[in-house]
Amino acid sequence: MNKQVAIAGAGLVGSLLALYLAKRGYTVTVYERRRDMRKGGPEGGRSINLALSNRGIRALEEVGLARQMKEVAIPMHGRMMHDIQGNLTFQRYGKEGQFINSVSRSALNMVLMNEAEQAGVHFEFEHRIAAVNCEQTTLTVQHDSTTTHQKFDLIIGADGAFSAVRGALQVTDRFDYSQEYIEHGYKELHIPPGAHGFQMEKNALHIWPRESYMLIALPNPDGSFTCTLFFPFEGNPSFSQLSTPDLVKRFFDKNFPDAVNLMPTLLEDFASNPTSSLVTVRCYPWYKNKTLLMGDAAHAIVPFFGQGMNAGFEDCRVFNQLLHHHRDNWDHVLPEFQLARKKNADAIARLALDNFIEMRDLVADADFLLRKKIEARLHELYPQQWIPLYSMVTFYDDMSYAHAYSTGQKQKKIMDEVMKQPDIANTWQQLNFAEIVHQLEESL
């Protein structure tokens, strides 16, 4: 097969997709506007920790990299909540043995690039996509002072939320596009290792929920934690108010006292690390002729369900599956890929926005915790019939995001009624769990 494929973007999705296609016998060239992170280190401003869960692992298994990544990943079995006094509450994510994995974005990206190169993929770094001609399937690429025009059999935009390839599609007829920023931005901070390694529970995702904002921390193999403050840009409180080191210190001392004690470089990190925005991107169609969008270029989401990378990796796996099923007939693959993935992308976008409210507002709420306890009992008694929404999304990789979302909405409606029952906090163990499950089965 001598098909020439260009991929815009050497990030996680672009590199994994390049590897999949090279293994199928395609000639693949990847264009990346940034420098090669393997030579100069990753550029700042992007989250350096990601939560790898079953959907992403399944794709890595197919290209033979799952075991390699699991060796450097840190299992996180649940959420560890920190209240304002520093008291801890642990919420398990799923059943015993179910967990998500903290992985380094750059480490995973470099592994994927190395493996793709070994499979024959050609990477062109510091090459910027200047124009895309969807009618001719050509790219105009700039490197230093040189501009080249190249023709391909297929062009795939895997170049992120601000995709140059999508930008070209946006000016074509009947292309729908929207982007929605939330009022919060994020800033990376750091907890270094202590004298004896991790200074907090290693196998947990730590959350400091504070209603309108939150701090989270994910573990790293060296014993440190990467922290992220999700915080409004404007208003009270907000990034705009934390304008001096003294104001930053006072804010953290008041709201995250147990974290501050572990952050010796807080003020330096706060001043030097960028404040980045959070956007949801929706568009349609995802392809025109032989130019296709994938990953964040098609469906960027906010990070609050930990599924951005996993959804992008699932894109790659489904695309490869369709190529296999249709014997690499792109005329069948492209429309079917769009049909299969668009509704799932929309579903996980909604779920991610909803989960932000849960993480920052509800995880410390007594009614919410009771609801979770009742749902856990339902799952324990009826493991096939009642699966908590988080588990459906995170651990059941054979269940589509769209199905998980619709089932979750039905579960929510039923649980809203359950929680209205008088004295539910004291009587929940006497609930008719079989009847609750029957209600769900009737609604499906």
GROMACS .gro file of C-alpha atoms in nm:
model
  444
    1MET     CA    1   0.000   0.000   0.000
    2ASN     CA    2   0.164   0.321  -0.115
    3LYS     CA    3  -0.085   0.571   0.026
    4GLN     CA    4   0.061   0.901   0.142
    5VAL     CA    5  -0.094   1.039   0.464
    6ALA     CA    6  -0.017   1.374   0.628
    7ILE     CA    7  -0.098   1.425   0.995
    8ALA     CA    8  -0.097   1.773   1.145
    9GLY     CA    9   0.016   1.761   1.508
   10ALA     CA   10   0.275   1.540   1.679
   11GLY     CA   11   0.089   1.537   2.010
   12LEU     CA   12  -0.057   1.231   2.175
   13VAL     CA   13  -0.334   1.164   1.924
   14GLY     CA   14  -0.129   1.251   1.615
   15SER     CA   15   0.161   1.028   1.724
   16LEU     CA   16  -0.064   0.733   1.815
   17LEU     CA   17  -0.259   0.764   1.490
   18ALA     CA   18   0.066   0.780   1.292
   19LEU     CA   19   0.177   0.457   1.460
   20TYR     CA   20  -0.152   0.283   1.381
   21LEU     CA   21  -0.135   0.390   1.015
   22ALA     CA   22   0.232   0.299   0.972
   23LYS     CA   23   0.154  -0.048   1.104
   24ARG     CA   24  -0.111  -0.072   0.831
   25GLY     CA   25   0.148   0.006   0.563
   26TYR     CA   26   0.076   0.373   0.499
   27THR     CA   27   0.353   0.626   0.430
   28VAL     CA   28   0.298   0.882   0.707
   29THR     CA   29   0.442   1.232   0.751
   30VAL     CA   30   0.364   1.424   1.069
   31TYR     CA   31   0.397   1.804   1.073
   32GLU     CA   32   0.443   1.978   1.408
   33ARG     CA   33   0.486   2.353   1.454
   34ARG     CA   34   0.670   2.311   1.786
   35ARG     CA   35   1.025   2.189   1.830
   36ASP     CA   36   1.096   1.822   1.903
   37MET     CA   37   1.036   1.783   2.277
   38ARG     CA   38   1.280   1.492   2.282
   39LYS     CA   39   1.560   1.739   2.211
   40GLY     CA   40   1.450   2.052   2.396
   41GLY     CA   41   1.188   1.942   2.648
   42PRO     CA   42   0.813   2.011   2.628
   43GLU     CA   43   0.686   2.367   2.593
   44GLY     CA   44   0.516   2.514   2.898
   45GLY     CA   45   0.152   2.592   2.955
   46ARG     CA   46   0.005   2.247   2.902
   47SER     CA   47  -0.103   2.007   3.175
   48ILE     CA   48   0.191   1.777   3.244
   49ASN     CA   49  -0.011   1.499   3.409
   50LEU     CA   50  -0.294   1.305   3.256
   51ALA     CA   51  -0.531   1.034   3.377
   52LEU     CA   52  -0.496   0.727   3.157
   53SER     CA   53  -0.797   0.496   3.190
   54ASN     CA   54  -0.932   0.185   3.019
   55ARG     CA   55  -1.026   0.343   2.685
   56GLY     CA   56  -0.676   0.484   2.638
   57ILE     CA   57  -0.508   0.167   2.764
   58ARG     CA   58  -0.705  -0.042   2.514
   59ALA     CA   59  -0.563   0.163   2.226
   60LEU     CA   60  -0.209   0.139   2.365
   61GLU     CA   61  -0.252  -0.238   2.396
   62GLU     CA   62  -0.334  -0.260   2.025
   63VAL     CA   63  -0.005  -0.092   1.929
   64GLY     CA   64   0.196  -0.290   2.186
   65LEU     CA   65   0.271  -0.007   2.432
   66ALA     CA   66   0.033  -0.065   2.725
   67ARG     CA   67   0.277  -0.263   2.937
   68GLN     CA   68   0.555  -0.008   2.884
   69MET     CA   69   0.331   0.279   2.999
   70LYS     CA   70   0.185   0.090   3.294
   71GLU     CA   71   0.537   0.045   3.427
   72VAL     CA   72   0.577   0.422   3.469
   73ALA     CA   73   0.215   0.503   3.555
   74ILE     CA   74   0.089   0.546   3.912
   75PRO     CA   75  -0.247   0.384   3.991
   76MET     CA   76  -0.501   0.617   4.154
   77HIS     CA   77  -0.775   0.415   4.325
   78GLY     CA   78  -0.997   0.709   4.419
   79ARG     CA   79  -1.034   1.071   4.521
   80MET     CA   80  -0.875   1.197   4.841
   81MET     CA   81  -1.069   1.504   4.955
   82HIS     CA   82  -0.899   1.768   5.170
   83ASP     CA   83  -1.132   1.996   5.368
   84ILE     CA   84  -1.032   2.341   5.488
   85GLN     CA   85  -0.902   2.201   5.818
   86GLY     CA   86  -0.695   1.941   5.635
   87ASN     CA   87  -0.922   1.647   5.723
   88LEU     CA   88  -0.915   1.370   5.463
   89THR     CA   89  -1.201   1.170   5.308
   90PHE     CA   90  -1.136   0.895   5.055
   91GLN     CA   91  -1.385   0.805   4.778
   92ARG     CA   92  -1.303   0.491   4.581
   93TYR     CA   93  -1.352   0.528   4.203
   94GLY     CA   94  -1.492   0.184   4.138
   95LYS     CA   95  -1.471  -0.170   4.267
   96GLU     CA   96  -1.160  -0.325   4.421
   97GLY     CA   97  -0.894  -0.344   4.152
   98GLN     CA   98  -1.037  -0.061   3.939
   99PHE     CA   99  -0.824   0.252   3.909
  100ILE     CA  100  -0.706   0.525   3.676
  101ASN     CA  101  -0.339   0.599   3.609
  102SER     CA  102  -0.138   0.916   3.651
  103VAL     CA  103   0.097   0.945   3.353
  104SER     CA  104   0.334   1.211   3.227
  105ARG     CA  105   0.207   1.376   2.908
  106SER     CA  106   0.556   1.433   2.773
  107ALA     CA  107   0.684   1.085   2.864
  108LEU     CA  108   0.389   0.921   2.690
  109ASN     CA  109   0.422   1.152   2.390
  110MET     CA  110   0.790   1.072   2.351
  111VAL     CA  111   0.728   0.696   2.373
  112LEU     CA  112   0.464   0.726   2.100
  113MET     CA  113   0.690   0.935   1.876
  114ASN     CA  114   0.983   0.695   1.917
  115GLU     CA  115   0.766   0.394   1.840
  116ALA     CA  116   0.610   0.569   1.539
  117GLU     CA  117   0.954   0.658   1.400
  118GLN     CA  118   1.066   0.298   1.439
  119ALA     CA  119   0.759   0.196   1.238
  120GLY     CA  120   0.866   0.432   0.958
  121VAL     CA  121   0.678   0.754   1.036
  122HIS     CA  122   0.857   1.072   0.930
  123PHE     CA  123   0.827   1.369   1.170
  124GLU     CA  124   0.880   1.726   1.050
  125PHE     CA  125   0.919   1.956   1.353
  126GLU     CA  126   0.901   2.335   1.345
  127HIS     CA  127   0.683   2.308   1.034
  128ARG     CA  128   0.366   2.519   1.040
  129ILE     CA  129   0.054   2.439   0.838
  130ALA     CA  130  -0.013   2.763   0.646
  131ALA     CA  131  -0.298   2.640   0.425
  132VAL     CA  132  -0.505   2.330   0.350
  133ASN     CA  133  -0.676   2.269   0.017
  134CYS     CA  134  -0.952   2.017   0.083
  135GLU     CA  135  -1.040   1.992  -0.287
  136GLN     CA  136  -0.687   1.900  -0.393
  137THR     CA  137  -0.579   1.734  -0.064
  138THR     CA  138  -0.271   1.955  -0.049
  139LEU     CA  139  -0.087   2.122   0.237
  140THR     CA  140   0.107   2.447   0.232
  141VAL     CA  141   0.379   2.417   0.495
  142GLN     CA  142   0.619   2.681   0.626
  143HIS     CA  143   0.960   2.602   0.773
  144ASP     CA  144   1.201   2.884   0.851
  145SER     CA  145   1.175   3.103   0.539
  146THR     CA  146   1.073   2.817   0.309
  147THR     CA  147   0.718   2.745   0.193
  148THR     CA  148   0.633   2.414   0.026
  149HIS     CA  149   0.315   2.271  -0.130
  150GLN     CA  150   0.259   1.897  -0.097
  151LYS     CA  151  -0.013   1.661  -0.217
  152PHE     CA  152  -0.137   1.363  -0.015
  153ASP     CA  153  -0.397   1.090  -0.037
  154LEU     CA  154  -0.535   1.180   0.307
  155ILE     CA  155  -0.483   1.473   0.546
  156ILE     CA  156  -0.570   1.433   0.914
  157GLY     CA  157  -0.585   1.727   1.153
  158ALA     CA  158  -0.483   1.605   1.499
  159ASP     CA  159  -0.344   1.947   1.589
  160GLY     CA  160  -0.547   2.025   1.898
  161ALA     CA  161  -0.813   2.268   2.010
  162PHE     CA  162  -0.677   2.550   1.792
  163SER     CA  163  -0.630   2.330   1.487
  164ALA     CA  164  -0.497   2.483   1.166
  165VAL     CA  165  -0.665   2.208   0.964
  166ARG     CA  166  -1.002   2.281   1.126
  167GLY     CA  167  -0.941   2.650   1.056
  168ALA     CA  168  -0.929   2.563   0.686
  169LEU     CA  169  -1.253   2.362   0.710
  170GLN     CA  170  -1.425   2.647   0.894
  171VAL     CA  171  -1.423   2.865   0.583
  172THR     CA  172  -1.588   2.595   0.371
  173ASP     CA  173  -1.962   2.591   0.305
  174ARG     CA  174  -2.202   2.455   0.571
  175PHE     CA  175  -1.940   2.396   0.837
  176ASP     CA  176  -2.076   2.437   1.191
  177TYR     CA  177  -1.835   2.545   1.462
  178SER     CA  178  -1.859   2.667   1.820
  179GLN     CA  179  -1.614   2.720   2.102
  180GLU     CA  180  -1.716   2.778   2.461
  181TYR     CA  181  -1.476   2.897   2.728
  182ILE     CA  182  -1.563   2.847   3.092
  183GLU     CA  183  -1.497   3.130   3.335
  184HIS     CA  184  -1.218   2.931   3.501
  185GLY     CA  185  -0.857   2.901   3.398
  186TYR     CA  186  -0.586   2.677   3.538
  187LYS     CA  187  -0.232   2.711   3.668
  188GLU     CA  188   0.018   2.431   3.736
  189LEU     CA  189   0.187   2.419   4.078
  190HIS     CA  190   0.419   2.172   4.245
  191ILE     CA  191   0.461   1.960   4.559
  192PRO     CA  192   0.815   1.817   4.567
  193PRO     CA  193   0.905   1.478   4.716
  194GLY     CA  194   0.981   1.470   5.087
  195ALA     CA  195   1.282   1.313   5.253
  196HIS     CA  196   1.112   0.973   5.232
  197GLY     CA  197   0.926   1.013   4.902
  198PHE     CA  198   0.560   1.105   4.863
  199GLN     CA  199   0.434   1.359   5.113
  200MET     CA  200   0.068   1.256   5.063
  201GLU     CA  201  -0.112   0.934   4.978
  202LYS     CA  202   0.052   0.810   4.660
  203ASN     CA  203  -0.234   0.614   4.500
  204ALA     CA  204  -0.503   0.883   4.494
  205LEU     CA  205  -0.609   1.190   4.301
  206HIS     CA  206  -0.612   1.464   4.565
  207ILE     CA  207  -0.885   1.729   4.556
  208TRP     CA  208  -0.932   2.044   4.761
  209PRO     CA  209  -1.297   2.130   4.671
  210ARG     CA  210  -1.392   2.489   4.753
  211GLU     CA  211  -1.728   2.536   4.577
  212SER     CA  212  -1.646   2.790   4.305
  213TYR     CA  213  -1.289   2.663   4.256
  214MET     CA  214  -1.060   2.373   4.344
  215LEU     CA  215  -0.703   2.250   4.365
  216ILE     CA  216  -0.609   1.899   4.252
  217ALA     CA  217  -0.285   1.699   4.271
  218LEU     CA  218  -0.167   1.395   4.074
  219PRO     CA  219   0.134   1.182   4.175
  220ASN     CA  220   0.457   1.151   3.976
  221PRO     CA  221   0.706   0.860   3.978
  222ASP     CA  222   0.975   1.075   4.146
  223GLY     CA  223   0.759   1.123   4.458
  224SER     CA  224   0.635   1.470   4.364
  225PHE     CA  225   0.280   1.583   4.284
  226THR     CA  226   0.169   1.804   3.998
  227CYS     CA  227  -0.097   2.039   4.130
  228THR     CA  228  -0.349   2.234   3.925
  229LEU     CA  229  -0.551   2.528   4.052
  230PHE     CA  230  -0.882   2.566   3.865
  231PHE     CA  231  -0.988   2.920   3.943
  232PRO     CA  232  -1.201   3.201   3.789
  233PHE     CA  233  -1.017   3.455   3.576
  234GLU     CA  234  -1.227   3.743   3.709
  235GLY     CA  235  -1.446   3.818   4.010
  236ASN     CA  236  -1.410   3.747   4.380
  237PRO     CA  237  -1.205   3.536   4.430
  238SER     CA  238  -1.012   3.510   4.103
  239PHE     CA  239  -0.672   3.515   3.936
  240SER     CA  240  -0.716   3.886   3.872
  241GLN     CA  241  -0.719   3.949   4.248
  242LEU     CA  242  -0.402   3.752   4.325
  243SER     CA  243  -0.178   4.025   4.190
  244THR     CA  244   0.105   4.020   4.448
  245PRO     CA  245   0.302   3.745   4.624
  246ASP     CA  246   0.152   3.850   4.955
  247LEU     CA  247  -0.204   3.813   4.823
  248VAL     CA  248  -0.120   3.471   4.679
  249LYS     CA  249   0.030   3.354   5.007
  250ARG     CA  250  -0.264   3.479   5.212
  251PHE     CA  251  -0.515   3.316   4.977
  252PHE     CA  252  -0.343   2.976   4.990
  253ASP     CA  253  -0.285   2.995   5.367
  254LYS     CA  254  -0.657   3.055   5.417
  255ASN     CA  255  -0.799   2.806   5.164
  256PHE     CA  256  -0.539   2.530   5.125
  257PRO     CA  257  -0.340   2.534   5.451
  258ASP     CA  258  -0.234   2.168   5.442
  259ALA     CA  259  -0.117   2.200   5.080
  260VAL     CA  260   0.081   2.521   5.140
  261ASN     CA  261   0.296   2.343   5.396
  262LEU     CA  262   0.410   2.105   5.119
  263MET     CA  263   0.476   2.372   4.852
  264PRO     CA  264   0.807   2.551   4.917
  265THR     CA  265   0.815   2.702   4.565
  266LEU     CA  266   0.448   2.812   4.561
  267LEU     CA  267   0.518   3.182   4.501
  268GLU     CA  268   0.779   3.120   4.232
  269ASP     CA  269   0.557   2.865   4.055
  270PHE     CA  270   0.254   3.093   4.071
  271ALA     CA  271   0.449   3.382   3.920
  272SER     CA  272   0.632   3.188   3.649
  273ASN     CA  273   0.376   2.929   3.529
  274PRO     CA  274   0.121   3.054   3.276
  275THR     CA  275  -0.251   3.082   3.346
  276SER     CA  276  -0.425   2.882   3.074
  277SER     CA  277  -0.785   2.878   2.955
  278LEU     CA  278  -1.033   2.589   2.925
  279VAL     CA  279  -1.241   2.548   2.611
  280THR     CA  280  -1.499   2.310   2.467
  281VAL     CA  281  -1.493   2.285   2.086
  282ARG     CA  282  -1.778   2.142   1.879
  283CYS     CA  283  -1.785   2.123   1.501
  284TYR     CA  284  -1.946   1.938   1.213
  285PRO     CA  285  -1.874   1.784   0.971
  286TRP     CA  286  -1.543   1.630   1.073
  287TYR     CA  287  -1.428   1.565   0.718
  288LYS     CA  288  -1.441   1.713   0.371
  289ASN     CA  289  -1.331   1.503   0.077
  290LYS     CA  290  -1.009   1.342   0.206
  291THR     CA  291  -0.938   1.584   0.493
  292LEU     CA  292  -1.040   1.464   0.841
  293LEU     CA  293  -1.035   1.598   1.197
  294MET     CA  294  -0.958   1.384   1.501
  295GLY     CA  295  -0.905   1.426   1.876
  296ASP     CA  296  -0.915   1.780   2.019
  297ALA     CA  297  -0.921   1.926   1.668
  298ALA     CA  298  -1.272   1.780   1.632
  299HIS     CA  299  -1.393   1.780   1.993
  300ALA     CA  300  -1.178   1.954   2.256
  301ILE     CA  301  -1.326   1.920   2.604
  302VAL     CA  302  -1.252   2.048   2.954
  303PRO     CA  303  -1.041   1.807   3.165
  304PHE     CA  304  -1.280   1.733   3.451
  305PHE     CA  305  -1.367   1.375   3.360
  306GLY     CA  306  -1.007   1.288   3.275
  307GLN     CA  307  -1.119   1.170   2.931
  308GLY     CA  308  -0.966   1.412   2.678
  309MET     CA  309  -0.668   1.193   2.593
  310ASN     CA  310  -0.870   0.874   2.637
  311ALA     CA  311  -1.137   0.997   2.394
  312GLY     CA  312  -0.868   1.091   2.141
  313PHE     CA  313  -0.702   0.750   2.174
  314GLU     CA  314  -1.043   0.586   2.129
  315ASP     CA  315  -1.081   0.790   1.807
  316CYS     CA  316  -0.758   0.631   1.679
  317ARG     CA  317  -0.867   0.280   1.778
  318VAL     CA  318  -1.213   0.313   1.619
  319PHE     CA  319  -1.060   0.462   1.302
  320ASN     CA  320  -0.819   0.170   1.273
  321GLN     CA  321  -1.106  -0.073   1.337
  322LEU     CA  322  -1.307   0.083   1.054
  323LEU     CA  323  -1.008   0.073   0.818
  324HIS     CA  324  -0.978  -0.297   0.892
  325HIS     CA  325  -1.353  -0.358   0.851
  326HIS     CA  326  -1.375  -0.168   0.520
  327ARG     CA  327  -1.037  -0.288   0.390
  328ASP     CA  328  -0.899   0.067   0.388
  329ASN     CA  329  -1.176   0.207   0.170
  330TRP     CA  330  -1.180   0.565   0.296
  331ASP     CA  331  -1.503   0.645   0.112
  332HIS     CA  332  -1.674   0.416   0.363
  333VAL     CA  333  -1.446   0.480   0.661
  334LEU     CA  334  -1.468   0.860   0.684
  335PRO     CA  335  -1.849   0.898   0.702
  336GLU     CA  336  -1.882   0.597   0.931
  337PHE     CA  337  -1.611   0.728   1.164
  338GLN     CA  338  -1.788   1.063   1.188
  339LEU     CA  339  -2.124   0.897   1.252
  340ALA     CA  340  -1.979   0.673   1.523
  341ARG     CA  341  -1.774   0.935   1.706
  342LYS     CA  342  -1.964   1.264   1.685
  343LYS     CA  343  -2.245   1.165   1.924
  344ASN     CA  344  -1.989   1.021   2.167
  345ALA     CA  345  -1.776   1.335   2.153
  346ASP     CA  346  -2.081   1.549   2.233
  347ALA     CA  347  -2.169   1.320   2.524
  348ILE     CA  348  -1.826   1.330   2.690
  349ALA     CA  349  -1.815   1.708   2.644
  350ARG     CA  350  -2.136   1.739   2.847
  351LEU     CA  351  -2.014   1.490   3.106
  352ALA     CA  352  -1.685   1.677   3.151
  353LEU     CA  353  -1.862   2.007   3.218
  354ASP     CA  354  -2.103   1.838   3.462
  355ASN     CA  355  -1.819   1.669   3.647
  356PHE     CA  356  -1.650   2.004   3.718
  357ILE     CA  357  -1.950   2.102   3.927
  358GLU     CA  358  -1.937   1.766   4.105
  359MET     CA  359  -1.565   1.790   4.181
  360ARG     CA  360  -1.556   2.148   4.306
  361ASP     CA  361  -1.899   2.175   4.474
  362LEU     CA  362  -2.039   1.835   4.564
  363VAL     CA  363  -1.766   1.589   4.666
  364ALA     CA  364  -1.775   1.725   5.023
  365ASP     CA  365  -2.157   1.757   5.033
  366ALA     CA  366  -2.335   1.519   5.275
  367ASP     CA  367  -2.632   1.452   5.043
  368PHE     CA  368  -2.400   1.385   4.751
  369LEU     CA  369  -2.192   1.142   4.959
  370LEU     CA  370  -2.508   0.961   5.069
  371ARG     CA  371  -2.626   0.939   4.707
  372LYS     CA  372  -2.291   0.787   4.611
  373LYS     CA  373  -2.319   0.539   4.900
  374ILE     CA  374  -2.666   0.427   4.783
  375GLU     CA  375  -2.544   0.392   4.424
  376ALA     CA  376  -2.247   0.187   4.542
  377ARG     CA  377  -2.485  -0.049   4.725
  378LEU     CA  378  -2.701  -0.077   4.413
  379HIS     CA  379  -2.393  -0.168   4.210
  380GLU     CA  380  -2.282  -0.418   4.474
  381LEU     CA  381  -2.623  -0.593   4.473
  382TYR     CA  382  -2.688  -0.562   4.097
  383PRO     CA  383  -2.345  -0.524   3.932
  384GLN     CA  384  -2.470  -0.569   3.575
  385GLN     CA  385  -2.790  -0.366   3.602
  386TRP     CA  386  -2.677  -0.056   3.797
  387ILE     CA  387  -2.333   0.077   3.708
  388PRO     CA  388  -2.237   0.421   3.844
  389LEU     CA  389  -2.186   0.683   3.574
  390TYR     CA  390  -1.818   0.736   3.658
  391SER     CA  391  -1.753   0.363   3.622
  392MET     CA  392  -1.942   0.343   3.291
  393VAL     CA  393  -1.725   0.617   3.146
  394THR     CA  394  -1.394   0.521   3.303
  395PHE     CA  395  -1.384   0.142   3.332
  396TYR     CA  396  -1.635   0.007   3.076
  397ASP     CA  397  -1.444   0.077   2.755
  398ASP     CA  398  -1.688  -0.131   2.547
  399MET     CA  399  -1.970   0.109   2.641
  400SER     CA  400  -2.002   0.424   2.431
  401TYR     CA  401  -1.991   0.767   2.592
  402ALA     CA  402  -2.335   0.839   2.447
  403HIS     CA  403  -2.487   0.530   2.610
  404ALA     CA  404  -2.317   0.609   2.941
  405TYR     CA  405  -2.452   0.963   2.930
  406SER     CA  406  -2.812   0.864   2.853
  407THR     CA  407  -2.808   0.588   3.118
  408GLY     CA  408  -2.657   0.830   3.370
  409GLN     CA  409  -2.938   1.080   3.307
  410LYS     CA  410  -3.197   0.810   3.377
  411GLN     CA  411  -3.014   0.704   3.693
  412LYS     CA  412  -3.003   1.067   3.809
  413LYS     CA  413  -3.378   1.108   3.765
  414ILE     CA  414  -3.445   0.794   3.970
  415MET     CA  415  -3.196   0.891   4.241
  416ASP     CA  416  -3.344   1.242   4.267
  417GLU     CA  417  -3.671   1.077   4.374
  418VAL     CA  418  -3.494   0.836   4.612
  419MET     CA  419  -3.320   1.127   4.786
  420LYS     CA  420  -3.655   1.298   4.848
  421GLN     CA  421  -3.770   1.017   5.076
  422PRO     CA  422  -3.816   1.126   5.440
  423ASP     CA  423  -3.520   1.067   5.673
  424ILE     CA  424  -3.328   0.903   5.388
  425ALA     CA  425  -2.997   0.949   5.572
  426ASN     CA  426  -3.115   0.705   5.840
  427THR     CA  427  -3.341   0.474   5.638
  428TRP     CA  428  -3.145   0.424   5.314
  429GLN     CA  429  -3.037   0.071   5.403
  430GLN     CA  430  -3.405  -0.034   5.409
  431LEU     CA  431  -3.467   0.088   5.054
  432ASN     CA  432  -3.623  -0.152   4.803
  433PHE     CA  433  -3.309  -0.179   4.590
  434ALA     CA  434  -3.469  -0.431   4.354
  435GLU     CA  435  -3.748  -0.185   4.274
  436ILE     CA  436  -3.496   0.096   4.206
  437VAL     CA  437  -3.310  -0.126   3.959
  438HIS     CA  438  -3.642  -0.230   3.800
  439GLN     CA  439  -3.724   0.138   3.741
  440LEU     CA  440  -3.394   0.179   3.555
  441GLU     CA  441  -3.449  -0.134   3.345
  442GLU     CA  442  -3.798  -0.010   3.253
  443SER     CA  443  -3.656   0.324   3.135
  444LEU     CA  444  -3.383   0.176   2.915
   0.00000   0.00000   0.00000
